[in-house]
CSV table of N, CA and C in Angstrom, one decimal:
chain,number,residue,atom,x,y,z
A,1,MET,N,0.8,-1.2,0.0
A,1,MET,CA,0.0,0.0,0.0
A,1,MET,C,0.9,1.2,0.0
A,2,ALA,N,1.1,1.7,-1.1
A,2,ALA,CA,1.9,2.9,-1.2
A,2,ALA,C,1.0,4.2,-1.1
A,3,HIS,N,1.5,5.1,-0.4
A,3,HIS,CA,0.7,6.4,-0.3
A,3,HIS,C,1.4,7.5,-1.1
A,4,ASP,N,0.7,8.3,-1.7
A,4,ASP,CA,1.2,9.4,-2.4
A,4,ASP,C,1.5,10.5,-1.4
A,5,VAL,N,2.7,10.9,-1.3
A,5,VAL,CA,3.1,11.9,-0.3
A,5,VAL,C,3.4,13.1,-1.1
A,6,HIS,N,2.7,14.2,-0.9
A,6,HIS,CA,2.9,15.4,-1.5
A,6,HIS,C,3.7,16.4,-0.6
A,7,THR,N,4.8,16.9,-1.0
A,7,THR,CA,5.5,17.8,-0.2
A,7,THR,C,5.4,19.2,-0.9
A,8,HIS,N,5.4,20.2,-0.1
A,8,HIS,CA,5.3,21.6,-0.6
A,8,HIS,C,6.7,22.2,-0.4
A,9,VAL,N,7.3,22.6,-1.5
A,9,VAL,CA,8.5,23.3,-1.4
A,9,VAL,C,8.2,24.8,-1.5
A,10,LYS,N,8.7,25.6,-0.5
A,10,LYS,CA,8.5,26.9,-0.5
A,10,LYS,C,9.2,27.7,-1.6
A,11,SER,N,8.5,28.6,-2.2
A,11,SER,CA,9.1,29.5,-3.2
A,11,SER,C,10.0,30.5,-2.5
A,12,THR,N,10.8,31.2,-3.2
A,12,THR,CA,11.6,32.2,-2.5
A,12,THR,C,10.8,33.3,-1.9
A,13,ILE,N,9.7,33.6,-2.6
A,13,ILE,CA,8.8,34.7,-2.0
A,13,ILE,C,8.2,34.2,-0.7
A,14,GLU,N,7.7,33.0,-0.6
A,14,GLU,CA,7.2,32.5,0.6
A,14,GLU,C,8.2,32.4,1.7
A,15,PHE,N,9.4,32.0,1.3
A,15,PHE,CA,10.5,31.9,2.3
A,15,PHE,C,10.9,33.3,2.8
A,16,GLU,N,11.0,34.3,2.0
A,16,GLU,CA,11.3,35.7,2.4
A,16,GLU,C,10.2,36.2,3.3
A,17,TYR,N,8.9,35.9,2.9
A,17,TYR,CA,7.8,36.4,3.8
A,17,TYR,C,7.9,35.8,5.2
A,18,ALA,N,8.1,34.5,5.3
A,18,ALA,CA,8.2,33.9,6.6
A,18,ALA,C,9.4,34.4,7.4
A,19,ARG,N,10.5,34.7,6.7
A,19,ARG,CA,11.7,35.1,7.4
A,19,ARG,C,11.5,36.6,7.9
A,20,ARG,N,10.8,37.4,7.1
A,20,ARG,CA,10.5,38.8,7.5
A,20,ARG,C,9.5,38.8,8.7
A,21,ARG,N,8.5,37.9,8.6
A,21,ARG,CA,7.5,37.8,9.7
A,21,ARG,C,8.2,37.4,11.0
A,22,ALA,N,9.1,36.4,10.9
A,22,ALA,CA,9.7,35.9,12.1
A,22,ALA,C,10.7,37.0,12.7
A,23,ALA,N,11.3,37.7,11.8
A,23,ALA,CA,12.2,38.8,12.2
A,23,ALA,C,11.4,39.9,12.9
A,24,ASN,N,10.3,40.3,12.4
A,24,ASN,CA,9.4,41.3,13.0
A,24,ASN,C,8.9,40.9,14.3
A,25,GLU,N,8.5,39.6,14.4
A,25,GLU,CA,8.1,39.1,15.7
A,25,GLU,C,9.2,39.1,16.8
A,26,MET,N,10.4,38.7,16.4
A,26,MET,CA,11.5,38.7,17.3
A,26,MET,C,11.8,40.2,17.7
A,27,ARG,N,11.8,41.1,16.8
A,27,ARG,CA,12.0,42.5,17.1
A,27,ARG,C,11.0,43.0,18.1
A,28,GLY,N,9.8,42.6,17.9
A,28,GLY,CA,8.8,43.1,18.9
A,28,GLY,C,9.0,42.5,20.3
A,29,GLN,N,9.4,41.2,20.3
A,29,GLN,CA,9.7,40.6,21.6
A,29,GLN,C,10.9,41.2,22.3
A,30,VAL,N,11.9,41.5,21.6
A,30,VAL,CA,13.1,42.2,22.2
A,30,VAL,C,12.8,43.6,22.7
A,31,THR,N,12.0,44.3,21.9
A,31,THR,CA,11.6,45.6,22.2
A,31,THR,C,10.8,45.6,23.5
A,32,THR,N,9.8,44.7,23.6
A,32,THR,CA,9.0,44.6,24.7
A,32,THR,C,9.8,44.2,26.0
A,33,PHE,N,10.7,43.3,25.8
A,33,PHE,CA,11.6,42.9,26.9
A,33,PHE,C,12.3,44.1,27.4
A,34,ALA,N,12.9,45.0,26.5
A,34,ALA,CA,13.6,46.2,27.0
A,34,ALA,C,12.7,47.1,27.7
A,35,ILE,N,11.5,47.3,27.2
A,35,ILE,CA,10.5,48.2,27.9
A,35,ILE,C,10.2,47.7,29.3
A,36,MET,N,10.0,46.4,29.4
A,36,MET,CA,9.7,45.8,30.7
A,36,MET,C,10.9,46.0,31.7
A,37,ILE,N,12.1,45.8,31.2
A,37,ILE,CA,13.3,46.1,32.0
A,37,ILE,C,13.4,47.6,32.5
A,38,PHE,N,13.0,48.5,31.5
A,38,PHE,CA,13.0,49.9,31.9
A,38,PHE,C,11.9,50.2,32.9
A,39,LEU,N,10.8,49.6,32.8
A,39,LEU,CA,9.7,49.8,33.8
A,39,LEU,C,10.1,49.3,35.2
A,40,THR,N,10.8,48.2,35.2
A,40,THR,CA,11.3,47.6,36.5
A,40,THR,C,12.3,48.6,37.1
A,41,LEU,N,13.2,49.1,36.2
A,41,LEU,CA,14.2,50.0,36.8
A,41,LEU,C,13.6,51.3,37.3
A,42,ILE,N,12.5,51.8,36.7
A,42,ILE,CA,11.8,52.9,37.2
A,42,ILE,C,11.2,52.6,38.6
A,43,ALA,N,10.6,51.4,38.7
A,43,ALA,CA,10.1,51.1,40.0
A,43,ALA,C,11.1,51.0,41.1
A,44,PHE,N,12.3,50.4,40.8
A,44,PHE,CA,13.4,50.3,41.8
A,44,PHE,C,13.9,51.7,42.1
A,45,THR,N,14.0,52.5,41.1
A,45,THR,CA,14.5,53.9,41.4
A,45,THR,C,13.6,54.7,42.3
A,46,MET,N,12.3,54.5,42.0
A,46,MET,CA,11.3,55.2,42.9
A,46,MET,C,11.4,54.8,44.4
A,47,VAL,N,11.6,53.5,44.5
A,47,VAL,CA,11.7,53.0,45.9
A,47,VAL,C,13.0,53.4,46.6
A,48,LEU,N,14.1,53.4,45.8
A,48,LEU,CA,15.4,53.8,46.3
A,48,LEU,C,15.5,55.3,46.6
A,49,ALA,N,14.8,56.1,45.8
A,49,ALA,CA,14.8,57.5,46.0
A,49,ALA,C,14.1,58.0,47.2
A,50,GLY,N,13.2,57.1,47.8
A,50,GLY,CA,12.5,57.4,49.0
A,50,GLY,C,11.3,58.2,48.7
A,51,PHE,N,10.6,58.0,47.6
A,51,PHE,CA,9.3,58.7,47.4
A,51,PHE,C,8.3,58.3,48.4
A,52,SER,N,7.2,59.0,48.5
A,52,SER,CA,6.2,58.6,49.5
A,52,SER,C,5.5,57.3,49.1
A,53,VAL,N,5.2,56.5,50.1
A,53,VAL,CA,4.6,55.2,50.0
A,53,VAL,C,3.2,55.4,49.2
A,54,TYR,N,2.5,56.5,49.4
A,54,TYR,CA,1.2,56.7,48.8
A,54,TYR,C,1.4,57.0,47.3
A,55,LEU,N,2.5,57.3,46.9
A,55,LEU,CA,2.8,57.5,45.4
A,55,LEU,C,3.4,56.2,44.9
A,56,VAL,N,4.3,55.6,45.6
A,56,VAL,CA,5.1,54.5,45.1
A,56,VAL,C,4.1,53.3,44.8
A,57,ILE,N,3.3,52.9,45.8
A,57,ILE,CA,2.5,51.7,45.7
A,57,ILE,C,1.6,51.7,44.5
A,58,PRO,N,0.8,52.8,44.3
A,58,PRO,CA,-0.1,52.8,43.2
A,58,PRO,C,0.7,52.8,41.8
A,59,PHE,N,1.8,53.5,41.8
A,59,PHE,CA,2.6,53.6,40.6
A,59,PHE,C,3.2,52.2,40.3
A,60,ILE,N,3.7,51.5,41.3
A,60,ILE,CA,4.2,50.2,41.0
A,60,ILE,C,3.1,49.2,40.5
A,61,LEU,N,2.0,49.3,41.1
A,61,LEU,CA,0.8,48.5,40.6
A,61,LEU,C,0.5,48.8,39.2
A,62,LEU,N,0.5,50.1,38.8
A,62,LEU,CA,0.3,50.5,37.4
A,62,LEU,C,1.3,49.9,36.5
A,63,LEU,N,2.6,50.0,36.9
A,63,LEU,CA,3.7,49.4,36.1
A,63,LEU,C,3.5,47.9,36.0
A,64,ALA,N,3.1,47.3,37.0
A,64,ALA,CA,2.9,45.8,37.0
A,64,ALA,C,1.8,45.4,36.1
A,65,ALA,N,0.7,46.2,36.0
A,65,ALA,CA,-0.4,45.9,35.1
A,65,ALA,C,0.0,46.1,33.7
A,66,ILE,N,0.8,47.1,33.4
A,66,ILE,CA,1.4,47.3,32.1
A,66,ILE,C,2.3,46.1,31.7
A,67,GLN,N,3.1,45.7,32.6
A,67,GLN,CA,3.9,44.5,32.2
A,67,GLN,C,3.1,43.3,32.0
A,68,VAL,N,2.0,43.1,32.8
A,68,VAL,CA,1.2,41.9,32.5
A,68,VAL,C,0.6,41.9,31.1
A,69,VAL,N,0.1,43.1,30.7
A,69,VAL,CA,-0.4,43.2,29.4
A,69,VAL,C,0.6,42.9,28.3
A,70,LEU,N,1.8,43.5,28.5
A,70,LEU,CA,2.9,43.3,27.5
A,70,LEU,C,3.3,41.8,27.4
A,71,GLN,N,3.4,41.2,28.6
A,71,GLN,CA,3.7,39.8,28.6
A,71,GLN,C,2.7,38.9,27.9
A,72,LEU,N,1.4,39.2,28.1
A,72,LEU,CA,0.4,38.4,27.5
A,72,LEU,C,0.4,38.6,26.0
A,73,TYR,N,0.5,39.8,25.5
A,73,TYR,CA,0.4,40.1,24.1
A,73,TYR,C,1.7,39.7,23.3
A,74,TYR,N,2.8,39.8,23.9
A,74,TYR,CA,4.0,39.5,23.1
A,74,TYR,C,4.7,38.2,23.5
A,75,PHE,N,4.7,37.8,24.7
A,75,PHE,CA,5.3,36.5,25.1
A,75,PHE,C,4.4,35.4,25.1
A,76,MET,N,3.1,35.6,25.3
A,76,MET,CA,2.1,34.5,25.3
A,76,MET,C,1.3,34.5,24.0
A,77,HIS,N,1.7,35.4,23.1
A,77,HIS,CA,1.2,35.4,21.7
A,77,HIS,C,-0.3,35.6,21.7
A,78,MET,N,-0.9,36.4,22.6
A,78,MET,CA,-2.3,36.7,22.6
A,78,MET,C,-2.7,37.6,21.5
A,79,SER,N,-1.8,38.3,20.8
A,79,SER,CA,-2.1,39.1,19.7
A,79,SER,C,-2.3,38.4,18.4
A,80,HIS,N,-2.0,37.1,18.3
A,80,HIS,CA,-2.1,36.4,17.1
A,80,HIS,C,-3.6,35.9,16.9
A,81,LYS,N,-3.9,35.6,15.6
A,81,LYS,CA,-5.2,35.1,15.3
A,81,LYS,C,-5.5,33.8,16.0
A,82,GLY,N,-6.7,33.5,16.3
A,82,GLY,CA,-7.1,32.3,16.9
A,82,GLY,C,-7.1,32.3,18.4
A,83,HIS,N,-6.7,33.4,19.0
A,83,HIS,CA,-6.7,33.5,20.5
A,83,HIS,C,-7.8,34.4,21.0
A,84,GLU,N,-8.8,34.6,20.2
A,84,GLU,CA,-9.9,35.5,20.7
A,84,GLU,C,-10.6,35.0,21.9
A,85,THR,N,-10.9,33.6,21.9
A,85,THR,CA,-11.7,33.0,23.0
A,85,THR,C,-10.9,33.1,24.3
A,86,ALA,N,-9.6,32.8,24.2
A,86,ALA,CA,-8.8,32.9,25.4
A,86,ALA,C,-8.7,34.3,25.9
A,87,THR,N,-8.6,35.3,25.0
A,87,THR,CA,-8.5,36.7,25.4
A,87,THR,C,-9.8,37.1,26.0
A,88,LEU,N,-11.0,36.6,25.5
A,88,LEU,CA,-12.3,37.0,26.1
A,88,LEU,C,-12.3,36.4,27.6
A,89,PHE,N,-12.0,35.2,27.7
A,89,PHE,CA,-12.0,34.6,29.1
A,89,PHE,C,-11.0,35.3,30.0
A,90,LEU,N,-9.9,35.6,29.5
A,90,LEU,CA,-8.9,36.3,30.4
A,90,LEU,C,-9.4,37.7,30.8
A,91,TYR,N,-9.9,38.4,29.9
A,91,TYR,CA,-10.4,39.8,30.3
A,91,TYR,C,-11.7,39.7,31.1
A,92,SER,N,-12.5,38.7,30.9
A,92,SER,CA,-13.7,38.5,31.7
A,92,SER,C,-13.3,38.1,33.2
A,93,GLY,N,-12.3,37.3,33.3
A,93,GLY,CA,-11.8,36.9,34.7
A,93,GLY,C,-11.1,38.1,35.3
A,94,ALA,N,-10.4,38.9,34.6
A,94,ALA,CA,-9.8,40.1,35.2
A,94,ALA,C,-10.8,41.1,35.6
A,95,LEU,N,-11.9,41.2,34.8
A,95,LEU,CA,-13.0,42.2,35.2
A,95,LEU,C,-13.7,41.7,36.5
A,96,ILE,N,-14.0,40.4,36.5
A,96,ILE,CA,-14.6,39.8,37.7
A,96,ILE,C,-13.7,40.0,39.0
A,97,ALA,N,-12.4,39.8,38.8
A,97,ALA,CA,-11.5,39.9,39.9
A,97,ALA,C,-11.5,41.4,40.4
A,98,ALA,N,-11.4,42.3,39.4
A,98,ALA,CA,-11.4,43.7,39.8
A,98,ALA,C,-12.7,44.1,40.5
A,99,ILE,N,-13.8,43.7,40.1
A,99,ILE,CA,-15.1,44.0,40.7
A,99,ILE,C,-15.1,43.4,42.1
A,100,THR,N,-14.6,42.1,42.3
A,100,THR,CA,-14.6,41.5,43.6
A,100,THR,C,-13.7,42.3,44.5
A,101,VAL,N,-12.5,42.6,44.1
A,101,VAL,CA,-11.6,43.4,45.0
A,101,VAL,C,-12.2,44.8,45.3
A,102,LEU,N,-12.8,45.4,44.3
A,102,LEU,CA,-13.5,46.7,44.6
A,102,LEU,C,-14.6,46.5,45.6
A,103,THR,N,-15.4,45.5,45.5
A,103,THR,CA,-16.5,45.2,46.4
A,103,THR,C,-16.0,45.0,47.8
A,104,PHE,N,-14.9,44.2,48.0
A,104,PHE,CA,-14.4,43.9,49.3
A,104,PHE,C,-13.7,45.2,49.9
A,105,LEU,N,-13.1,46.0,49.1
A,105,LEU,CA,-12.5,47.2,49.6
A,105,LEU,C,-13.6,48.2,50.0
A,106,THR,N,-14.7,48.2,49.3
A,106,THR,CA,-15.8,49.1,49.7
A,106,THR,C,-16.5,48.6,51.0
A,107,ILE,N,-16.6,47.3,51.2
A,107,ILE,CA,-17.2,46.7,52.4
A,107,ILE,C,-16.3,47.0,53.6
A,108,VAL,N,-15.0,46.8,53.4
A,108,VAL,CA,-14.1,47.0,54.5
A,108,VAL,C,-13.9,48.5,54.8
A,109,TRP,N,-14.0,49.3,53.8
A,109,TRP,CA,-13.8,50.8,54.0
A,109,TRP,C,-15.0,51.4,54.8
A,110,LEU,N,-16.2,50.9,54.5
A,110,LEU,CA,-17.3,51.5,55.2
A,110,LEU,C,-17.6,50.7,56.4
């Protein structure tokens, strides 16, 4: 029982397209990594400079949220096609978590 095996040989145009696409994706990941290192350095600098705790804590939480979004989109490939359902569930869970935290803060505050 012989099977016909068809192989697809990439043309030079397809090969160049795939190479450029991979290079662009790698450039985006390296750029994102550099941005995240910079954001981390900003957080460390604020703590070492002795800024007020009431300024440092919310700012570090903001930087952490930015880093989470960058990591999801560039390192977990959430920006690619086919991840719409996962993105929907992720943002739905984040919204429910934020509402829950806000609810408990309101209950404790009052």
